[in-house]
Amino acid sequence: MLPRRLWAGRTFLDGFLGGGSVSLYAKAQGFKVISCDIAERALTTGRALIENSRTKITREDVIRILTPNPEPAMRIEREMCPAIFTQNVARFIDRTLAVARVSPNPAKAALLRLLAVRVALLSHPMSQVRKGTIHRVTTGEYESITNSCLKRYVDDALRLTRLDRVWPLAEQINAGVFQGDGRVVVASVLDVLPTITADVAYFDPPYPGVMSYEREYKVIDNILEGASRPTSPFTAKDGAAMIDGLFEQAQHIPVWLLSLGNAVVTLDELAEKMRRLGRQTKAIEIKYQHLPSIATDEKNASNREFLVVGWDPAAPLLQGLPIATDALHEEASA
């Protein structure tokens, strides 16, 4: 749609920041990035990697967190150990969040919170952080843990909070810190879309008719916000209707990209939502492969991810570009 040579300096809106991968890629490619979200788990990533272009976690930060101290048990250890975390992981999370709270540097604080989340996710098989099973590591009931999970619990839940394990994790996070232009908007994209000027808008909302992020990341939300979050209306079975509101609010943005699952909506239905607002469209479906341990063969065979691109062929941004010109010719011929 928009040749790579034209990306630098253009504004890319990521309407649902989530884990931050798309925003981070857009930033790396020279876009000015605007990321929206309301969940602290997403905002933490945004502040650590999208807004931040300089600050990194130091080895001294990690040593400070791991240095034994006589402090009494804090919230995560008191409330989530041993049902959700082993004591060493719970203490690490508490200690990391405590150091983040007193950091005078907001970017460093966000990086440390992101490190705490990373350790929490890695301490459970398939990053599914929830009650059950892990307490058996504390009681020594290893024989009652399935072989596929045992290695993660032993190698990570028991050994993850050592310097030789934590520092490489910090370096992985630091690799996402580089020069670029990004800012995070703490708001629902539906509320702020009319006020945002952008060249490209990427919409990857929670998929309707599937498990909600709020349920999947309930413990992570509790760690960062002290409570679970209400389920997003996009996740409901009729959540695809919310997309119409997105597009109506985004008509001033020349190029749209929509990513959505196929649980309750078809590719043609999504493309039609764009065409009703005068957009030319291209749409593809991509096979979505879940981990074998969390999805049936039937689900893996039928699951698809849809990617729909819609553009305004009359937008000044696209004038003279081949695909916009071809679209105008096709419309004239029709």
Short mmCIF file of C-alpha atoms in Angstrom, two decimals:
data_model
loop_
_atom_site.label_atom_id
_atom_site.label_comp_id
_atom_site.label_asym_id
_atom_site.label_seq_id
_atom_site.Cartn_x
_atom_site.Cartn_y
_atom_site.Cartn_z
CA MET A 1 0.00 0.00 0.00
CA LEU A 2 2.62 2.49 1.09
CA PRO A 3 6.16 1.73 -0.15
CA ARG A 4 8.77 1.26 2.56
CA ARG A 5 10.74 4.24 1.24
CA LEU A 6 7.83 6.46 2.34
CA TRP A 7 7.48 5.10 5.87
CA ALA A 8 10.00 7.29 7.66
CA GLY A 9 8.30 10.25 9.27
CA ARG A 10 4.75 9.04 8.56
CA THR A 11 2.42 8.57 11.53
CA PHE A 12 1.32 5.04 12.43
CA LEU A 13 -1.57 4.58 14.85
CA ASP A 14 -1.70 1.29 16.75
CA GLY A 15 -5.23 1.39 18.14
CA PHE A 16 -4.78 -1.62 20.44
CA LEU A 17 -1.23 -1.65 21.79
CA GLY A 18 -1.45 -5.04 23.53
CA GLY A 19 1.94 -6.73 23.68
CA GLY A 20 3.51 -3.93 21.64
CA SER A 21 5.04 -5.95 18.80
CA VAL A 22 3.41 -4.01 15.96
CA SER A 23 4.14 -0.61 17.54
CA LEU A 24 7.74 -1.61 18.14
CA TYR A 25 8.17 -2.77 14.54
CA ALA A 26 6.62 0.44 13.20
CA LYS A 27 8.96 2.48 15.39
CA ALA A 28 11.95 0.49 14.12
CA GLN A 29 10.91 1.24 10.53
CA GLY A 30 10.93 5.00 11.10
CA PHE A 31 7.24 5.68 11.65
CA LYS A 32 6.09 8.17 14.24
CA VAL A 33 4.04 5.84 16.43
CA ILE A 34 0.93 6.59 18.45
CA SER A 35 -0.24 3.65 20.58
CA CYS A 36 -3.54 3.45 22.46
CA ASP A 37 -4.63 1.15 25.26
CA ILE A 38 -6.31 1.14 28.65
CA ALA A 39 -4.83 -1.99 30.27
CA GLU A 40 -1.79 -1.42 32.45
CA ARG A 41 -0.12 -4.56 31.08
CA ALA A 42 -0.10 -2.91 27.65
CA LEU A 43 0.74 0.58 28.92
CA THR A 44 3.73 -0.84 30.79
CA THR A 45 5.16 -2.16 27.53
CA GLY A 46 4.39 1.10 25.76
CA ARG A 47 6.14 3.24 28.34
CA ALA A 48 9.10 0.86 28.49
CA LEU A 49 9.69 0.41 24.75
CA ILE A 50 7.56 2.70 22.57
CA GLU A 51 7.96 6.03 24.38
CA ASN A 52 11.40 5.19 25.73
CA SER A 53 14.32 5.46 23.30
CA ARG A 54 17.29 5.64 25.65
CA THR A 55 16.89 4.23 29.17
CA LYS A 56 17.81 0.57 29.78
CA ILE A 57 17.90 -1.86 32.69
CA THR A 58 21.42 -2.10 34.10
CA ARG A 59 23.12 -5.11 35.63
CA GLU A 60 23.27 -3.09 38.86
CA ASP A 61 19.46 -2.79 38.79
CA VAL A 62 19.15 -6.57 38.62
CA ILE A 63 21.72 -7.15 41.38
CA ARG A 64 19.89 -4.68 43.61
CA ILE A 65 16.63 -6.56 43.12
CA LEU A 66 18.21 -9.97 43.74
CA THR A 67 20.22 -8.96 46.83
CA PRO A 68 18.69 -10.71 49.87
CA ASN A 69 16.95 -8.36 52.28
CA PRO A 70 15.12 -8.75 55.60
CA GLU A 71 11.91 -7.10 54.40
CA PRO A 72 8.70 -8.89 55.42
CA ALA A 73 6.57 -10.57 52.76
CA MET A 74 4.87 -8.09 50.44
CA ARG A 75 1.56 -8.34 48.56
CA ILE A 76 2.36 -10.90 45.85
CA GLU A 77 4.09 -13.26 48.29
CA ARG A 78 1.29 -12.88 50.84
CA GLU A 79 -1.59 -13.31 48.39
CA MET A 80 -0.27 -15.49 45.56
CA CYS A 81 2.25 -17.86 47.14
CA PRO A 82 2.20 -20.84 46.80
CA ALA A 83 -1.08 -21.03 44.87
CA ILE A 84 0.22 -19.09 41.83
CA PHE A 85 3.93 -18.47 42.36
CA THR A 86 6.77 -20.16 44.18
CA GLN A 87 8.19 -18.05 47.00
CA ASN A 88 11.31 -17.02 45.09
CA VAL A 89 9.30 -15.79 42.10
CA ALA A 90 6.74 -14.01 44.29
CA ARG A 91 9.52 -12.25 46.20
CA PHE A 92 11.23 -11.25 42.96
CA ILE A 93 8.02 -9.72 41.60
CA ASP A 94 7.38 -7.85 44.84
CA ARG A 95 10.93 -6.59 45.06
CA THR A 96 11.04 -5.51 41.40
CA LEU A 97 7.77 -3.61 41.68
CA ALA A 98 8.99 -1.95 44.88
CA VAL A 99 12.19 -0.75 43.19
CA ALA A 100 10.11 0.48 40.24
CA ARG A 101 7.83 2.49 42.54
CA VAL A 102 10.72 4.52 43.95
CA SER A 103 12.55 5.03 40.66
CA PRO A 104 12.71 8.72 39.68
CA ASN A 105 12.89 7.70 36.01
CA PRO A 106 9.46 6.74 34.57
CA ALA A 107 11.06 4.78 31.72
CA LYS A 108 13.22 2.76 34.13
CA ALA A 109 10.18 2.10 36.31
CA ALA A 110 8.26 0.78 33.29
CA LEU A 111 11.17 -1.43 32.24
CA LEU A 112 11.34 -2.96 35.70
CA ARG A 113 7.59 -3.61 35.77
CA LEU A 114 7.95 -5.25 32.37
CA LEU A 115 10.73 -7.45 33.76
CA ALA A 116 8.47 -8.48 36.65
CA VAL A 117 5.71 -9.43 34.21
CA ARG A 118 8.17 -11.37 32.06
CA VAL A 119 9.32 -13.43 35.04
CA ALA A 120 5.71 -14.04 36.09
CA LEU A 121 4.82 -15.34 32.62
CA LEU A 122 7.91 -17.51 32.30
CA SER A 123 7.29 -19.19 35.65
CA HIS A 124 4.28 -21.02 34.19
CA PRO A 125 4.06 -23.45 31.27
CA MET A 126 2.93 -21.73 28.05
CA SER A 127 2.85 -18.44 30.03
CA GLN A 128 -0.60 -19.34 31.38
CA VAL A 129 -0.39 -17.78 34.82
CA ARG A 130 -3.10 -19.22 37.07
CA LYS A 131 -3.78 -21.15 40.23
CA GLY A 132 -3.17 -24.86 40.48
CA THR A 133 -0.34 -27.34 40.00
CA ILE A 134 2.52 -24.98 40.83
CA HIS A 135 1.91 -25.35 44.58
CA ARG A 136 2.99 -28.98 44.17
CA VAL A 137 6.51 -27.75 43.50
CA THR A 138 6.52 -26.28 47.00
CA THR A 139 5.21 -29.49 48.58
CA GLY A 140 7.50 -31.72 46.51
CA GLU A 141 4.67 -33.55 44.70
CA TYR A 142 6.63 -33.71 41.47
CA GLU A 143 5.19 -37.07 40.41
CA SER A 144 1.73 -35.50 40.12
CA ILE A 145 2.90 -32.87 37.60
CA THR A 146 2.71 -33.81 33.92
CA ASN A 147 6.05 -34.23 32.17
CA SER A 148 5.24 -31.43 29.71
CA CYS A 149 4.91 -28.95 32.59
CA LEU A 150 7.46 -30.30 35.03
CA LYS A 151 10.52 -28.93 33.25
CA ARG A 152 9.10 -25.38 33.18
CA TYR A 153 8.20 -25.50 36.86
CA VAL A 154 11.59 -26.86 37.93
CA ASP A 155 13.83 -24.93 35.53
CA ASP A 156 11.94 -21.65 35.75
CA ALA A 157 9.73 -21.46 38.82
CA LEU A 158 12.57 -22.69 41.05
CA ARG A 159 15.63 -21.39 39.20
CA LEU A 160 14.46 -18.37 37.27
CA THR A 161 15.36 -15.77 39.89
CA ARG A 162 19.12 -16.18 39.67
CA LEU A 163 21.42 -13.56 38.20
CA ASP A 164 22.46 -15.83 35.34
CA ARG A 165 18.79 -16.14 34.35
CA VAL A 166 17.38 -12.68 35.13
CA TRP A 167 20.14 -10.63 33.49
CA PRO A 168 19.63 -12.30 30.05
CA LEU A 169 15.91 -11.54 30.37
CA ALA A 170 16.74 -7.91 31.10
CA GLU A 171 19.02 -7.82 28.05
CA GLN A 172 16.20 -9.18 25.89
CA ILE A 173 13.99 -6.32 27.05
CA ASN A 174 16.83 -3.81 26.53
CA ALA A 175 17.09 -4.96 22.90
CA GLY A 176 13.73 -3.31 22.34
CA VAL A 177 15.05 0.10 23.37
CA PHE A 178 16.26 2.14 20.41
CA GLN A 179 15.95 5.63 18.97
CA GLY A 180 12.58 6.49 17.52
CA ASP A 181 9.46 8.57 17.88
CA GLY A 182 6.61 7.08 19.89
CA ARG A 183 3.97 8.08 22.39
CA VAL A 184 1.33 6.19 24.33
CA VAL A 185 -2.23 7.44 24.74
CA VAL A 186 -3.99 6.14 27.85
CA ALA A 187 -7.52 5.91 26.46
CA SER A 188 -9.87 3.78 24.43
CA VAL A 189 -9.11 4.31 20.76
CA LEU A 190 -12.84 4.77 20.14
CA ASP A 191 -12.81 7.85 22.36
CA VAL A 192 -9.71 9.52 20.91
CA LEU A 193 -9.75 8.52 17.23
CA PRO A 194 -11.29 11.81 15.99
CA THR A 195 -8.47 13.75 17.64
CA ILE A 196 -5.60 11.68 16.20
CA THR A 197 -3.99 12.58 12.91
CA ALA A 198 -2.29 9.58 11.28
CA ASP A 199 -1.40 8.17 7.86
CA VAL A 200 -1.95 4.51 8.75
CA ALA A 201 -4.22 3.00 11.40
CA TYR A 202 -3.71 -0.58 12.55
CA PHE A 203 -6.62 -2.14 14.41
CA ASP A 204 -6.10 -5.46 16.18
CA PRO A 205 -8.95 -5.52 18.71
CA PRO A 206 -9.76 -8.45 20.99
CA TYR A 207 -11.32 -11.11 18.78
CA PRO A 208 -15.07 -11.63 19.20
CA GLY A 209 -16.28 -15.01 20.40
CA VAL A 210 -12.97 -16.19 21.91
CA MET A 211 -11.37 -16.21 25.35
CA SER A 212 -10.88 -12.68 26.63
CA TYR A 213 -7.51 -11.15 27.40
CA GLU A 214 -8.94 -10.11 30.75
CA ARG A 215 -9.51 -13.75 31.66
CA GLU A 216 -6.18 -14.93 30.24
CA TYR A 217 -4.18 -12.20 32.01
CA LYS A 218 -6.25 -11.90 35.17
CA VAL A 219 -3.25 -12.50 37.44
CA ILE A 220 -1.00 -10.10 35.51
CA ASP A 221 -3.68 -7.40 35.75
CA ASN A 222 -3.94 -8.06 39.47
CA ILE A 223 -0.17 -7.72 39.87
CA LEU A 224 -0.03 -4.39 38.05
CA GLU A 225 -3.39 -2.86 38.95
CA GLY A 226 -4.45 -4.64 42.13
CA ALA A 227 -7.63 -5.97 40.52
CA SER A 228 -8.91 -7.79 37.46
CA ARG A 229 -10.28 -5.85 34.49
CA PRO A 230 -13.80 -5.96 33.01
CA THR A 231 -14.11 -7.91 29.77
CA SER A 232 -13.73 -5.87 26.59
CA PRO A 233 -16.97 -5.45 24.59
CA PHE A 234 -14.99 -6.48 21.48
CA THR A 235 -14.73 -10.00 22.92
CA ALA A 236 -18.48 -10.57 23.00
CA LYS A 237 -20.06 -12.72 20.28
CA ASP A 238 -21.47 -9.57 18.69
CA GLY A 239 -18.19 -7.73 19.20
CA ALA A 240 -17.60 -7.44 15.44
CA ALA A 241 -20.30 -4.75 15.41
CA MET A 242 -17.91 -2.53 17.39
CA ILE A 243 -15.64 -2.42 14.34
CA ASP A 244 -18.15 -0.29 12.45
CA GLY A 245 -17.69 2.40 15.08
CA LEU A 246 -13.92 2.20 14.69
CA PHE A 247 -14.09 2.77 10.95
CA GLU A 248 -16.60 5.59 11.22
CA GLN A 249 -14.31 7.41 13.66
CA ALA A 250 -11.24 6.80 11.46
CA GLN A 251 -12.46 8.11 8.10
CA HIS A 252 -9.85 10.89 8.16
CA ILE A 253 -7.00 8.32 8.17
CA PRO A 254 -6.02 7.26 4.59
CA VAL A 255 -5.01 3.62 5.22
CA TRP A 256 -6.58 1.08 7.57
CA LEU A 257 -5.34 -2.37 8.52
CA LEU A 258 -7.62 -4.70 10.44
CA SER A 259 -6.59 -8.00 12.01
CA LEU A 260 -9.35 -10.25 13.35
CA GLY A 261 -10.16 -13.89 13.99
CA ASN A 262 -12.82 -15.93 12.23
CA ALA A 263 -14.81 -17.26 15.21
CA VAL A 264 -17.98 -15.30 14.43
CA VAL A 265 -17.29 -13.23 11.30
CA THR A 266 -16.22 -13.84 7.69
CA LEU A 267 -13.56 -12.18 5.60
CA ASP A 268 -16.16 -10.77 3.19
CA GLU A 269 -18.16 -9.27 6.04
CA LEU A 270 -15.11 -7.41 7.32
CA ALA A 271 -14.19 -6.12 3.86
CA GLU A 272 -17.78 -4.97 3.35
CA LYS A 273 -17.60 -2.90 6.52
CA MET A 274 -14.79 -0.92 4.86
CA ARG A 275 -16.43 -0.72 1.44
CA ARG A 276 -19.59 0.78 2.95
CA LEU A 277 -17.46 3.77 3.90
CA GLY A 278 -15.98 4.19 0.43
CA ARG A 279 -12.77 2.23 0.90
CA GLN A 280 -11.01 0.09 -1.65
CA THR A 281 -10.01 -3.19 0.00
CA LYS A 282 -7.70 -6.15 -0.17
CA ALA A 283 -8.18 -9.09 2.17
CA ILE A 284 -6.34 -12.30 2.98
CA GLU A 285 -6.72 -15.12 5.48
CA ILE A 286 -3.81 -16.66 7.35
CA LYS A 287 -3.79 -20.05 9.01
CA TYR A 288 -3.59 -19.54 12.75
CA GLN A 289 -1.60 -22.28 14.49
CA HIS A 290 -2.11 -22.70 18.22
CA LEU A 291 0.21 -24.65 20.47
CA PRO A 292 -0.80 -28.33 20.22
CA SER A 293 -1.13 -28.55 24.00
CA ILE A 294 -3.82 -25.85 24.19
CA ALA A 295 -5.84 -26.46 21.03
CA THR A 296 -7.53 -29.42 19.37
CA ASP A 297 -6.65 -30.61 15.87
CA GLU A 298 -10.12 -29.47 14.77
CA LYS A 299 -9.52 -25.97 16.09
CA ASN A 300 -6.13 -25.72 14.43
CA ALA A 301 -7.62 -26.89 11.14
CA SER A 302 -10.39 -24.26 11.11
CA ASN A 303 -8.85 -21.23 12.83
CA ARG A 304 -7.92 -18.36 10.55
CA GLU A 305 -6.71 -14.85 11.10
CA PHE A 306 -8.06 -12.26 8.71
CA LEU A 307 -6.05 -9.27 7.52
CA VAL A 308 -8.06 -6.61 5.70
CA VAL A 309 -6.53 -3.47 4.21
CA GLY A 310 -8.75 -0.55 3.30
CA TRP A 311 -7.67 2.71 1.70
CA ASP A 312 -9.13 5.94 0.45
CA PRO A 313 -8.00 6.14 -3.20
CA ALA A 314 -8.59 9.89 -3.23
CA ALA A 315 -6.30 10.56 -0.25
CA PRO A 316 -3.36 12.87 -1.12
CA LEU A 317 -1.00 10.43 0.60
CA LEU A 318 -1.72 7.75 -2.03
CA GLN A 319 -1.74 9.87 -5.16
CA GLY A 320 0.74 8.62 -7.76
CA LEU A 321 1.25 5.27 -6.04
CA PRO A 322 0.53 2.24 -8.27
CA ILE A 323 -2.06 0.52 -6.10
CA ALA A 324 -4.09 3.71 -5.60
CA THR A 325 -3.97 4.47 -9.32
CA ASP A 326 -5.00 0.91 -10.23
CA ALA A 327 -7.92 1.13 -7.81
CA LEU A 328 -9.18 4.30 -9.47
CA HIS A 329 -8.90 2.70 -12.90
CA GLU A 330 -10.81 -0.38 -11.73
CA GLU A 331 -13.55 1.81 -10.26
CA ALA A 332 -13.82 3.82 -13.48
CA SER A 333 -14.03 0.64 -15.57
CA ALA A 334 -16.75 -0.76 -13.35
#
